PDB file of C-alpha atoms and ligand atoms in Angstrom:
ATOM      1  CA  MET A1199     -11.631   8.009 -11.987  1.00 87.00           C
ATOM      2  CA  ILE A1200     -12.483   5.023  -9.874  1.00 94.00           C
ATOM      3  CA  GLY A1201     -12.784   1.729 -11.585  1.00 96.00           C
ATOM      4  CA  VAL A1202     -13.649  -1.898 -10.549  1.00 98.00           C
ATOM      5  CA  ARG A1203     -12.479  -5.190 -11.814  1.00 98.00           C
ATOM      6  CA  LYS A1204     -13.743  -8.536 -10.731  1.00 97.00           C
ATOM      7  CA  ILE A1205     -11.220 -10.827  -9.691  1.00 97.00           C
ATOM      8  CA  GLY A1206     -13.191 -13.578  -7.826  1.00 95.00           C
ATOM      9  CA  ARG A1207     -16.319 -15.514  -9.018  1.00 94.00           C
ATOM     10  CA  HIS A1208     -18.624 -14.515  -6.042  1.00 95.00           C
ATOM     11  CA  ALA A1209     -16.315 -12.482  -3.938  1.00 97.00           C
ATOM     12  CA  GLY A1210     -13.386 -10.417  -4.903  1.00 98.00           C
ATOM     13  CA  ALA A1211     -12.811  -7.251  -6.905  1.00 98.00           C
ATOM     14  CA  GLU A1212      -9.981  -4.733  -7.270  1.00 98.00           C
ATOM     15  CA  ILE A1213     -10.821  -0.931  -7.135  1.00 98.00           C
ATOM     16  CA  PHE A1214      -8.551   1.263  -9.015  1.00 97.00           C
ATOM     17  CA  GLY A1215      -8.021   5.013  -9.031  1.00 96.00           C
ATOM     18  CA  ALA A1216      -8.528   5.698  -5.492  1.00 97.00           C
ATOM     19  CA  ASP A1217      -5.874   7.333  -3.296  1.00 97.00           C
ATOM     20  CA  LEU A1218      -7.207   6.521   0.307  1.00 98.00           C
ATOM     21  CA  SER A1219      -4.741   8.731   2.091  1.00 98.00           C
ATOM     22  CA  GLN A1220      -6.828  11.699   0.715  1.00 97.00           C
ATOM     23  CA  PRO A1221     -10.461  12.678   1.685  1.00 95.00           C
ATOM     24  CA  LEU A1222     -12.853  11.304  -0.775  1.00 96.00           C
ATOM     25  CA  ASP A1223     -15.869  13.222  -2.148  1.00 96.00           C
ATOM     26  CA  ASP A1224     -19.253  11.816  -1.626  1.00 96.00           C
ATOM     27  CA  ALA A1225     -19.537  10.389  -5.153  1.00 96.00           C
ATOM     28  CA  SER A1226     -16.449   8.609  -5.051  1.00 96.00           C
ATOM     29  CA  PHE A1227     -17.204   7.178  -1.790  1.00 97.00           C
ATOM     30  CA  ALA A1228     -20.452   6.028  -2.743  1.00 97.00           C
ATOM     31  CA  ARG A1229     -18.971   4.218  -5.878  1.00 97.00           C
ATOM     32  CA  ILE A1230     -16.491   2.300  -3.520  1.00 98.00           C
ATOM     33  CA  ALA A1231     -19.159   1.559  -1.013  1.00 98.00           C
ATOM     34  CA  ASP A1232     -21.510   0.145  -3.830  1.00 98.00           C
ATOM     35  CA  ALA A1233     -18.568  -1.916  -5.210  1.00 98.00           C
ATOM     36  CA  PHE A1234     -17.610  -3.132  -1.839  1.00 98.00           C
ATOM     37  CA  PHE A1235     -21.061  -4.483  -0.789  1.00 98.00           C
ATOM     38  CA  GLU A1236     -21.517  -6.003  -4.372  1.00 98.00           C
ATOM     39  CA  HIS A1237     -18.150  -7.924  -4.314  1.00 98.00           C
ATOM     40  CA  GLN A1238     -17.900  -8.549  -0.595  1.00 98.00           C
ATOM     41  CA  VAL A1239     -14.054  -8.444  -0.610  1.00 98.00           C
ATOM     42  CA  VAL A1240     -12.121  -5.655  -2.316  1.00 98.00           C
ATOM     43  CA  VAL A1241      -8.539  -4.791  -2.753  1.00 98.00           C
ATOM     44  CA  PHE A1242      -7.014  -1.157  -3.264  1.00 98.00           C
ATOM     45  CA  ARG A1243      -3.371  -1.881  -4.350  1.00 98.00           C
ATOM     46  CA  GLY A1244      -0.421   0.455  -3.850  1.00 98.00           C
ATOM     47  CA  GLN A1245      -1.638   2.538  -0.989  1.00 98.00           C
ATOM     48  CA  LYS A1246       0.510   4.434   1.380  1.00 98.00           C
ATOM     49  CA  LEU A1247      -1.509   5.095   4.540  1.00 98.00           C
ATOM     50  CA  THR A1248      -0.601   6.386   8.009  1.00 98.00           C
ATOM     51  CA  PRO A1249      -2.829   4.934  10.821  1.00 98.00           C
ATOM     52  CA  SER A1250      -4.869   8.086  10.971  1.00 98.00           C
ATOM     53  CA  GLN A1251      -5.510   8.033   7.223  1.00 98.00           C
ATOM     54  CA  GLN A1252      -6.608   4.417   7.445  1.00 98.00           C
ATOM     55  CA  ILE A1253      -8.923   5.271  10.319  1.00 98.00           C
ATOM     56  CA  ALA A1254     -10.302   8.302   8.394  1.00 98.00           C
ATOM     57  CA  PHE A1255     -11.246   6.214   5.502  1.00 98.00           C
ATOM     58  CA  THR A1256     -12.782   3.191   7.323  1.00 98.00           C
ATOM     59  CA  ARG A1257     -14.692   5.422   9.690  1.00 97.00           C
ATOM     60  CA  ARG A1258     -16.864   6.657   6.735  1.00 98.00           C
ATOM     61  CA  PHE A1259     -18.408   3.161   6.792  1.00 98.00           C
ATOM     62  CA  GLY A1260     -19.261   3.314  10.460  1.00 97.00           C
ATOM     63  CA  GLU A1261     -18.135   3.340  13.981  1.00 97.00           C
ATOM     64  CA  LEU A1262     -14.758   1.617  14.690  1.00 97.00           C
ATOM     65  CA  GLU A1263     -14.236  -0.974  17.144  1.00 92.00           C
ATOM     66  CA  HIS A1264     -11.592  -1.179  19.946  1.00 89.00           C
ATOM     67  CA  HIS A1265     -10.419  -4.808  20.048  1.00 83.00           C
ATOM     68  CA  VAL A1266     -10.740  -6.821  23.113  1.00 77.00           C
ATOM     69  CA  ARG A1267      -7.067  -7.648  23.077  1.00 79.00           C
ATOM     70  CA  LYS A1268      -5.930  -4.309  24.153  1.00 84.00           C
ATOM     71  CA  GLU A1269      -2.270  -5.277  24.394  1.00 86.00           C
ATOM     72  CA  HIS A1270      -2.283  -5.480  20.491  1.00 91.00           C
ATOM     73  CA  ARG A1271      -3.857  -2.208  19.770  1.00 93.00           C
ATOM     74  CA  LEU A1272      -1.464   0.272  18.157  1.00 94.00           C
ATOM     75  CA  ASP A1273      -0.178   2.810  20.613  1.00 91.00           C
ATOM     76  CA  GLY A1274      -2.126   6.182  20.291  1.00 95.00           C
ATOM     77  CA  HIS A1275      -4.497   4.661  17.791  1.00 95.00           C
ATOM     78  CA  PRO A1276      -6.920   2.142  19.731  1.00 95.00           C
ATOM     79  CA  GLU A1277      -8.920   1.565  16.558  1.00 96.00           C
ATOM     80  CA  ILE A1278      -6.010  -0.185  15.041  1.00 97.00           C
ATOM     81  CA  LEU A1279      -5.313  -3.899  15.804  1.00 97.00           C
ATOM     82  CA  ILE A1280      -1.839  -5.079  15.003  1.00 97.00           C
ATOM     83  CA  VAL A1281      -1.726  -8.348  13.042  1.00 96.00           C
ATOM     84  CA  SER A1282       1.832  -9.627  13.011  1.00 95.00           C
ATOM     85  CA  ASN A1283       4.242 -12.392  13.660  1.00 94.00           C
ATOM     86  CA  VAL A1284       7.006  -9.787  14.720  1.00 95.00           C
ATOM     87  CA  ARG A1285       8.376  -9.766  18.257  1.00 93.00           C
ATOM     88  CA  ASP A1286       9.772  -6.914  20.228  1.00 92.00           C
ATOM     89  CA  GLY A1287      13.243  -6.484  21.734  1.00 91.00           C
ATOM     90  CA  ARG A1288      12.135  -8.554  24.795  1.00 90.00           C
ATOM     91  CA  GLY A1289      10.691 -11.391  22.526  1.00 88.00           C
ATOM     92  CA  ARG A1290       6.992 -10.296  23.110  1.00 89.00           C
ATOM     93  CA  ALA A1291       4.582 -10.488  20.135  1.00 91.00           C
ATOM     94  CA  ILE A1292       3.719  -7.058  19.057  1.00 94.00           C
ATOM     95  CA  GLY A1293       0.384  -7.907  17.532  1.00 94.00           C
ATOM     96  CA  VAL A1294      -1.982 -10.833  17.157  1.00 90.00           C
ATOM     97  CA  GLU A1295       0.179 -13.818  15.794  1.00 86.00           C
ATOM     98  CA  ASP A1296      -2.563 -16.316  15.524  1.00 76.00           C
ATOM     99  CA  ALA A1297      -5.329 -14.372  13.883  1.00 75.00           C
ATOM    100  CA  GLY A1298      -7.656 -16.617  11.729  1.00 83.00           C
ATOM    101  CA  ARG A1299      -6.501 -19.997  12.287  1.00 86.00           C
ATOM    102  CA  PHE A1300     -10.002 -21.335  11.754  1.00 94.00           C
ATOM    103  CA  TRP A1301     -12.645 -20.044   9.305  1.00 97.00           C
ATOM    104  CA  HIS A1302     -14.517 -17.110  10.952  1.00 96.00           C
ATOM    105  CA  SER A1303     -16.056 -13.868  10.540  1.00 96.00           C
ATOM    106  CA  ASP A1304     -14.480 -11.123  12.707  1.00 93.00           C
ATOM    107  CA  LEU A1305     -16.125 -10.204  15.965  1.00 92.00           C
ATOM    108  CA  SER A1306     -19.023 -12.645  15.038  1.00 94.00           C
ATOM    109  CA  TYR A1307     -19.115 -13.500  18.847  1.00 94.00           C
ATOM    110  CA  LYS A1308     -20.203  -9.733  19.695  1.00 93.00           C
ATOM    111  CA  GLN A1309     -23.763  -8.767  20.514  1.00 93.00           C
ATOM    112  CA  VAL A1310     -23.250  -6.299  17.734  1.00 95.00           C
ATOM    113  CA  PRO A1311     -20.904  -7.908  15.490  1.00 95.00           C
ATOM    114  CA  SER A1312     -18.624  -6.218  12.776  1.00 96.00           C
ATOM    115  CA  LEU A1313     -19.844  -5.170   9.456  1.00 97.00           C
ATOM    116  CA  LEU A1314     -16.397  -5.057   7.673  1.00 98.00           C
ATOM    117  CA  SER A1315     -12.797  -5.325   8.311  1.00 98.00           C
ATOM    118  CA  ALA A1316      -9.851  -3.534   6.637  1.00 98.00           C
ATOM    119  CA  LEU A1317      -6.479  -4.838   6.751  1.00 98.00           C
ATOM    120  CA  TYR A1318      -3.490  -2.744   5.511  1.00 98.00           C
ATOM    121  CA  ALA A1319      -0.382  -4.710   4.561  1.00 98.00           C
ATOM    122  CA  LEU A1320       2.902  -2.923   5.561  1.00 98.00           C
ATOM    123  CA  GLU A1321       5.250  -6.049   5.403  1.00 98.00           C
ATOM    124  CA  VAL A1322       4.427  -9.240   3.658  1.00 98.00           C
ATOM    125  CA  PRO A1323       6.609 -12.419   3.948  1.00 97.00           C
ATOM    126  CA  VAL A1324       8.489 -13.266   0.692  1.00 97.00           C
ATOM    127  CA  LYS A1325      10.396 -16.372  -0.091  1.00 96.00           C
ATOM    128  CA  ASP A1326      12.072 -17.168  -3.297  1.00 95.00           C
ATOM    129  CA  GLY A1327      10.129 -14.482  -5.020  1.00 93.00           C
ATOM    130  CA  ARG A1328       6.663 -15.801  -3.805  1.00 95.00           C
ATOM    131  CA  VAL A1329       4.450 -13.951  -1.303  1.00 96.00           C
ATOM    132  CA  LEU A1330       3.423 -16.244   1.676  1.00 97.00           C
ATOM    133  CA  GLY A1331       0.636 -15.713   4.096  1.00 96.00           C
ATOM    134  CA  ALA A1332      -2.307 -15.485   1.658  1.00 97.00           C
ATOM    135  CA  THR A1333      -5.858 -15.082   3.151  1.00 97.00           C
ATOM    136  CA  SER A1334      -8.598 -17.280   2.073  1.00 97.00           C
ATOM    137  CA  PHE A1335     -12.252 -15.980   1.777  1.00 98.00           C
ATOM    138  CA  ALA A1336     -15.697 -17.810   1.365  1.00 98.00           C
ATOM    139  CA  SER A1337     -18.801 -16.215   0.449  1.00 98.00           C
ATOM    140  CA  THR A1338     -21.489 -17.375   2.887  1.00 98.00           C
ATOM    141  CA  ILE A1339     -24.074 -15.576   0.590  1.00 98.00           C
ATOM    142  CA  ALA A1340     -23.308 -17.633  -2.444  1.00 98.00           C
ATOM    143  CA  ALA A1341     -23.067 -20.718  -0.309  1.00 98.00           C
ATOM    144  CA  PHE A1342     -26.625 -20.065   1.073  1.00 98.00           C
ATOM    145  CA  GLU A1343     -27.966 -19.481  -2.261  1.00 98.00           C
ATOM    146  CA  ALA A1344     -26.638 -22.643  -3.786  1.00 98.00           C
ATOM    147  CA  LEU A1345     -28.322 -24.938  -1.046  1.00 98.00           C
ATOM    148  CA  GLY A1346     -31.428 -26.951  -1.859  1.00 96.00           C
ATOM    149  CA  GLU A1347     -34.831 -25.443  -1.008  1.00 97.00           C
ATOM    150  CA  ASP A1348     -35.494 -28.161   1.713  1.00 96.00           C
ATOM    151  CA  LEU A1349     -32.366 -27.394   3.628  1.00 96.00           C
ATOM    152  CA  LYS A1350     -32.843 -23.610   3.264  1.00 97.00           C
ATOM    153  CA  GLN A1351     -36.343 -24.093   4.733  1.00 96.00           C
ATOM    154  CA  SER A1352     -35.082 -26.259   7.571  1.00 95.00           C
ATOM    155  CA  LEU A1353     -32.468 -23.778   8.552  1.00 97.00           C
ATOM    156  CA  GLN A1354     -34.957 -20.833   8.941  1.00 95.00           C
ATOM    157  CA  GLY A1355     -35.565 -19.799  12.307  1.00 92.00           C
ATOM    158  CA  LEU A1356     -32.630 -21.953  13.743  1.00 97.00           C
ATOM    159  CA  ARG A1357     -30.206 -20.111  15.925  1.00 98.00           C
ATOM    160  CA  ASN A1358     -26.543 -20.759  16.928  1.00 98.00           C
ATOM    161  CA  VAL A1359     -24.334 -19.693  19.862  1.00 97.00           C
ATOM    162  CA  HIS A1360     -21.274 -17.621  18.898  1.00 97.00           C
ATOM    163  CA  SER A1361     -18.840 -17.668  21.673  1.00 95.00           C
ATOM    164  CA  TYR A1362     -15.353 -16.048  22.116  1.00 91.00           C
ATOM    165  CA  ARG A1363     -14.724 -18.439  25.183  1.00 90.00           C
ATOM    166  CA  TYR A1364     -15.353 -21.373  22.925  1.00 92.00           C
ATOM    167  CA  TYR A1365     -12.957 -19.950  20.275  1.00 91.00           C
ATOM    168  CA  ARG A1366     -10.186 -19.157  22.842  1.00 87.00           C
ATOM    169  CA  GLU A1367     -10.281 -22.713  24.121  1.00 88.00           C
ATOM    170  CA  LYS A1368     -10.286 -24.232  20.659  1.00 89.00           C
ATOM    171  CA  ASN A1369      -7.326 -22.037  19.667  1.00 86.00           C
ATOM    172  CA  VAL A1370      -5.201 -22.716  22.666  1.00 85.00           C
ATOM    173  CA  ARG A1371      -5.808 -26.388  22.123  1.00 88.00           C
ATOM    174  CA  ALA A1372      -4.673 -26.164  18.327  1.00 85.00           C
ATOM    175  CA  GLN A1373      -1.598 -24.021  19.439  1.00 83.00           C
ATOM    176  CA  ARG A1374      -0.496 -26.535  21.919  1.00 86.00           C
ATOM    177  CA  GLU A1375      -0.951 -29.390  19.407  1.00 85.00           C
ATOM    178  CA  GLU A1376       1.185 -27.383  16.893  1.00 81.00           C
ATOM    179  CA  GLN A1377       3.867 -26.844  19.365  1.00 81.00           C
ATOM    180  CA  ALA A1378       3.814 -30.507  20.513  1.00 84.00           C
ATOM    181  CA  ARG A1379       4.357 -31.281  16.809  1.00 82.00           C
ATOM    182  CA  GLY A1380       7.264 -28.584  16.567  1.00 77.00           C
ATOM    183  CA  ALA A1381       5.265 -27.058  13.801  1.00 69.00           C
ATOM    184  CA  ARG A1382       5.225 -23.338  14.895  1.00 64.00           C
ATOM    185  CA  THR A1383       5.730 -21.434  18.172  1.00 64.00           C
ATOM    186  CA  VAL A1384       3.022 -18.929  18.975  1.00 66.00           C
ATOM    187  CA  GLN A1385       2.872 -17.120  22.274  1.00 65.00           C
ATOM    188  CA  GLU A1386      -0.028 -18.083  24.498  1.00 65.00           C
ATOM    189  CA  HIS A1387      -2.073 -15.053  24.893  1.00 64.00           C
ATOM    190  CA  VAL A1388      -3.945 -14.863  28.264  1.00 69.00           C
ATOM    191  CA  LEU A1389      -7.016 -12.802  28.659  1.00 72.00           C
ATOM    192  CA  SER A1390      -8.371 -11.772  32.001  1.00 80.00           C
ATOM    193  CA  GLU A1391     -11.514 -12.774  33.196  1.00 81.00           C
ATOM    194  CA  GLU A1392     -12.759  -9.161  33.053  1.00 83.00           C
ATOM    195  CA  GLN A1393     -11.753  -9.195  29.199  1.00 79.00           C
ATOM    196  CA  LEU A1394     -13.784 -12.495  28.815  1.00 80.00           C
ATOM    197  CA  LYS A1395     -16.821 -11.225  30.587  1.00 85.00           C
ATOM    198  CA  SER A1396     -16.946  -8.230  28.210  1.00 83.00           C
ATOM    199  CA  VAL A1397     -17.681 -10.760  25.367  1.00 86.00           C
ATOM    200  CA  PRO A1398     -20.537 -12.953  26.666  1.00 92.00           C
ATOM    201  CA  ASP A1399     -21.915 -15.872  24.259  1.00 95.00           C
ATOM    202  CA  VAL A1400     -24.454 -14.700  21.906  1.00 97.00           C
ATOM    203  CA  GLU A1401     -27.508 -16.431  19.980  1.00 97.00           C
ATOM    204  CA  VAL A1402     -27.824 -15.496  16.367  1.00 97.00           C
ATOM    205  CA  PRO A1403     -29.697 -16.718  13.306  1.00 98.00           C
ATOM    206  CA  ILE A1404     -28.134 -19.223  11.031  1.00 98.00           C
ATOM    207  CA  VAL A1405     -29.717 -17.586   8.219  1.00 98.00           C
ATOM    208  CA  ARG A1406     -28.781 -14.006   8.322  1.00 98.00           C
ATOM    209  CA  THR A1407     -30.030 -11.139   6.295  1.00 98.00           C
ATOM    210  CA  HIS A1408     -27.411  -8.619   5.065  1.00 98.00           C
ATOM    211  CA  PRO A1409     -28.408  -5.266   6.582  1.00 97.00           C
ATOM    212  CA  VAL A1410     -27.300  -3.356   3.397  1.00 97.00           C
ATOM    213  CA  THR A1411     -27.970  -5.542   0.476  1.00 97.00           C
ATOM    214  CA  GLY A1412     -30.848  -7.787   1.936  1.00 98.00           C
ATOM    215  CA  ARG A1413     -29.352 -10.759   0.672  1.00 98.00           C
ATOM    216  CA  LYS A1414     -29.362 -13.919   2.906  1.00 98.00           C
ATOM    217  CA  GLY A1415     -26.255 -15.630   3.952  1.00 98.00           C
ATOM    218  CA  LEU A1416     -25.046 -18.518   6.320  1.00 98.00           C
ATOM    219  CA  PHE A1417     -23.932 -17.089   9.730  1.00 98.00           C
ATOM    220  CA  VAL A1418     -22.064 -20.002  11.251  1.00 98.00           C
ATOM    221  CA  ASN A1419     -18.302 -20.407  11.446  1.00 97.00           C
ATOM    222  CA  GLU A1420     -16.056 -23.038  12.725  1.00 96.00           C
ATOM    223  CA  GLY A1421     -13.944 -20.617  14.730  1.00 95.00           C
ATOM    224  CA  HIS A1422     -16.891 -19.058  16.940  1.00 96.00           C
ATOM    225  CA  THR A1423     -19.951 -21.239  16.610  1.00 97.00           C
ATOM    226  CA  ALA A1424     -20.146 -23.378  19.834  1.00 96.00           C
ATOM    227  CA  SER A1425     -23.500 -25.198  19.008  1.00 96.00           C
ATOM    228  CA  ILE A1426     -26.979 -24.964  17.593  1.00 97.00           C
ATOM    229  CA  VAL A1427     -29.805 -23.833  19.878  1.00 97.00           C
ATOM    230  CA  GLY A1428     -32.219 -26.505  20.657  1.00 95.00           C
ATOM    231  CA  LEU A1429     -30.561 -29.375  18.680  1.00 95.00           C
ATOM    232  CA  PRO A1430     -29.070 -32.409  20.457  1.00 95.00           C
ATOM    233  CA  GLU A1431     -25.285 -31.935  20.469  1.00 93.00           C
ATOM    234  CA  GLU A1432     -24.556 -34.697  17.910  1.00 96.00           C
ATOM    235  CA  GLU A1433     -27.261 -33.724  15.573  1.00 96.00           C
ATOM    236  CA  GLY A1434     -26.083 -30.118  15.850  1.00 96.00           C
ATOM    237  CA  ALA A1435     -22.435 -30.917  15.183  1.00 96.00           C
ATOM    238  CA  ARG A1436     -23.348 -33.058  12.243  1.00 97.00           C
ATOM    239  CA  LEU A1437     -25.293 -30.134  10.711  1.00 97.00           C
ATOM    240  CA  LEU A1438     -22.630 -27.689  11.448  1.00 97.00           C
ATOM    241  CA  ALA A1439     -20.004 -29.954   9.949  1.00 97.00           C
ATOM    242  CA  GLU A1440     -22.082 -30.212   6.805  1.00 97.00           C
ATOM    243  CA  LEU A1441     -22.472 -26.532   6.589  1.00 98.00           C
ATOM    244  CA  TYR A1442     -18.809 -25.697   7.157  1.00 98.00           C
ATOM    245  CA  ALA A1443     -17.722 -28.117   4.448  1.00 97.00           C
ATOM    246  CA  HIS A1444     -20.402 -26.551   2.037  1.00 98.00           C
ATOM    247  CA  ILE A1445     -19.418 -22.883   2.617  1.00 98.00           C
ATOM    248  CA  VAL A1446     -15.706 -23.513   1.945  1.00 97.00           C
ATOM    249  CA  LYS A1447     -16.205 -25.362  -1.403  1.00 97.00           C
ATOM    250  CA  PRO A1448     -13.843 -23.973  -4.067  1.00 97.00           C
ATOM    251  CA  GLU A1449     -16.599 -22.355  -6.106  1.00 97.00           C
ATOM    252  CA  PHE A1450     -17.323 -20.027  -3.166  1.00 98.00           C
ATOM    253  CA  ARG A1451     -13.795 -18.950  -2.486  1.00 98.00           C
ATOM    254  CA  TYR A1452     -11.391 -16.195  -3.319  1.00 98.00           C
ATOM    255  CA  GLU A1453      -7.706 -16.324  -2.250  1.00 97.00           C
ATOM    256  CA  HIS A1454      -5.940 -13.034  -1.618  1.00 98.00           C
ATOM    257  CA  GLU A1455      -2.341 -12.999  -2.417  1.00 97.00           C
ATOM    258  CA  TRP A1456      -0.896  -9.963  -0.625  1.00 98.00           C
ATOM    259  CA  ARG A1457       1.200  -7.243  -1.793  1.00 97.00           C
ATOM    260  CA  ALA A1458       2.814  -4.675   0.594  1.00 98.00           C
ATOM    261  CA  GLY A1459       0.574  -1.523   0.230  1.00 98.00           C
ATOM    262  CA  ASP A1460      -2.715  -3.485  -0.192  1.00 98.00           C
ATOM    263  CA  LEU A1461      -5.673  -2.164   1.691  1.00 98.00           C
ATOM    264  CA  LEU A1462      -8.003  -5.208   1.742  1.00 98.00           C
ATOM    265  CA  MET A1463     -11.508  -4.959   2.973  1.00 98.00           C
ATOM    266  CA  TRP A1464     -14.080  -7.620   3.553  1.00 98.00           C
ATOM    267  CA  ASP A1465     -17.808  -7.774   4.459  1.00 98.00           C
ATOM    268  CA  ASN A1466     -18.003  -9.772   7.764  1.00 98.00           C
ATOM    269  CA  VAL A1467     -21.846 -10.543   6.854  1.00 98.00           C
ATOM    270  CA  ALA A1468     -21.159 -11.838   3.332  1.00 98.00           C
ATOM    271  CA  VAL A1469     -17.861 -13.658   3.763  1.00 98.00           C
ATOM    272  CA  GLN A1470     -15.743 -15.577   6.180  1.00 97.00           C
ATOM    273  CA  HIS A1471     -12.116 -16.096   6.019  1.00 97.00           C
ATOM    274  CA  LYS A1472      -8.992 -18.025   7.328  1.00 96.00           C
ATOM    275  CA  ALA A1473      -5.303 -17.368   7.426  1.00 94.00           C
ATOM    276  CA  ASN A1474      -2.586 -19.558   5.942  1.00 93.00           C
ATOM    277  CA  PHE A1475       0.461 -19.876   8.175  1.00 90.00           C
ATOM    278  CA  ASP A1476       2.924 -20.957   5.691  1.00 92.00           C
ATOM    279  CA  TYR A1477       5.699 -18.519   6.639  1.00 93.00           C
ATOM    280  CA  GLU A1478       7.834 -18.026   9.944  1.00 90.00           C
ATOM    281  CA  LEU A1479      10.287 -15.436  11.248  1.00 92.00           C
ATOM    282  CA  PRO A1480      12.714 -14.234  10.042  1.00 93.00           C
ATOM    283  CA  LEU A1481       9.940 -13.720   7.224  1.00 96.00           C
ATOM    284  CA  ARG A1482       8.155 -10.839   8.772  1.00 96.00           C
ATOM    285  CA  ARG A1483       4.442 -10.117   8.199  1.00 96.00           C
ATOM    286  CA  LEU A1484       2.919  -6.679   9.642  1.00 97.00           C
ATOM    287  CA  MET A1485      -0.682  -5.504   9.033  1.00 98.00           C
ATOM    288  CA  HIS A1486      -2.991  -3.021  10.558  1.00 98.00           C
ATOM    289  CA  ARG A1487      -6.576  -3.746  10.836  1.00 97.00           C
ATOM    290  CA  THR A1488      -9.507  -1.435  11.348  1.00 98.00           C
ATOM    291  CA  THR A1489     -13.015  -2.929  11.961  1.00 97.00           C
ATOM    292  CA  VAL A1490     -16.318  -1.137  11.558  1.00 98.00           C
ATOM    293  CA  ARG A1491     -19.075  -2.026  13.805  1.00 97.00           C
ATOM    294  CA  GLY A1492     -22.209  -3.554  12.266  1.00 97.00           C
ATOM    295  CA  SER A1493     -25.594  -4.258  13.617  1.00 96.00           C
ATOM    296  CA  VAL A1494     -27.537  -6.880  15.469  1.00 97.00           C
ATOM    297  CA  PRO A1495     -27.988 -10.084  13.267  1.00 97.00           C
ATOM    298  CA  PHE A1496     -31.489 -10.597  12.087  1.00 96.00           C
TER     299      PHE A1496
HETATM  300 FE1  FE2 B1985     -10.172 -12.466  10.965  1.00 95.59          FE
END
């Protein structure tokens, strides 16, 4: 019997009683899908999933993406992106080491961005009995609903540019600053021109309607938003800074503390997220991500 327990104020619920390694009947899947879209971030604890089982479960929500970072797709399973700080025998990163340094929504820079991501924790870093590397979430729907009517009105019709190129440049700058401070060493990941061309900049509405629930949310994020269309740079930057600070207020947040065996799913239209890099090798973190394709934002 599938059960749901709310664990966050606006986003966050635990779903019990589902073994995701097994095929689910339609009624069970519908119960899970309803809970997922209602709670925006859901966790299934204690799962034991092979890559094929994770793919089979998440594919029920829609078509799966193959990430632009080809090098970090799992061999034989291009639908799985490896997210990890682990290095191979030659010292190369086996997966994405720097995923989620800034608040973002996965693949929001694509013409057809993602509907949801599912991250399965194989290994989590533990120090002195405490699990490190939590993931922070913020509900962009709750944040939009809490805005004053005047601001809501003035945002209607405004569009913003989401740009993978902008994100890359910002990320590389941040990496170099961290390294200069001696804070953390991350391998600089170079993308070819061809890879970059496959993700051209897109213009999307700031107030986005959820394709499943019909609720409205803020579709701007500090990782991928390069500018607001039609606003002078300074004015756009001021408005973006105001929105970013609003979205991540504590009342809209859910912090996920990982356990190995968690399959965590989040709605990329309803929430944005950020990683916490408070761990380092030899503490290992190894996760497999699948990402479901969504629809053109409106
Ligand atoms: Fe992410």
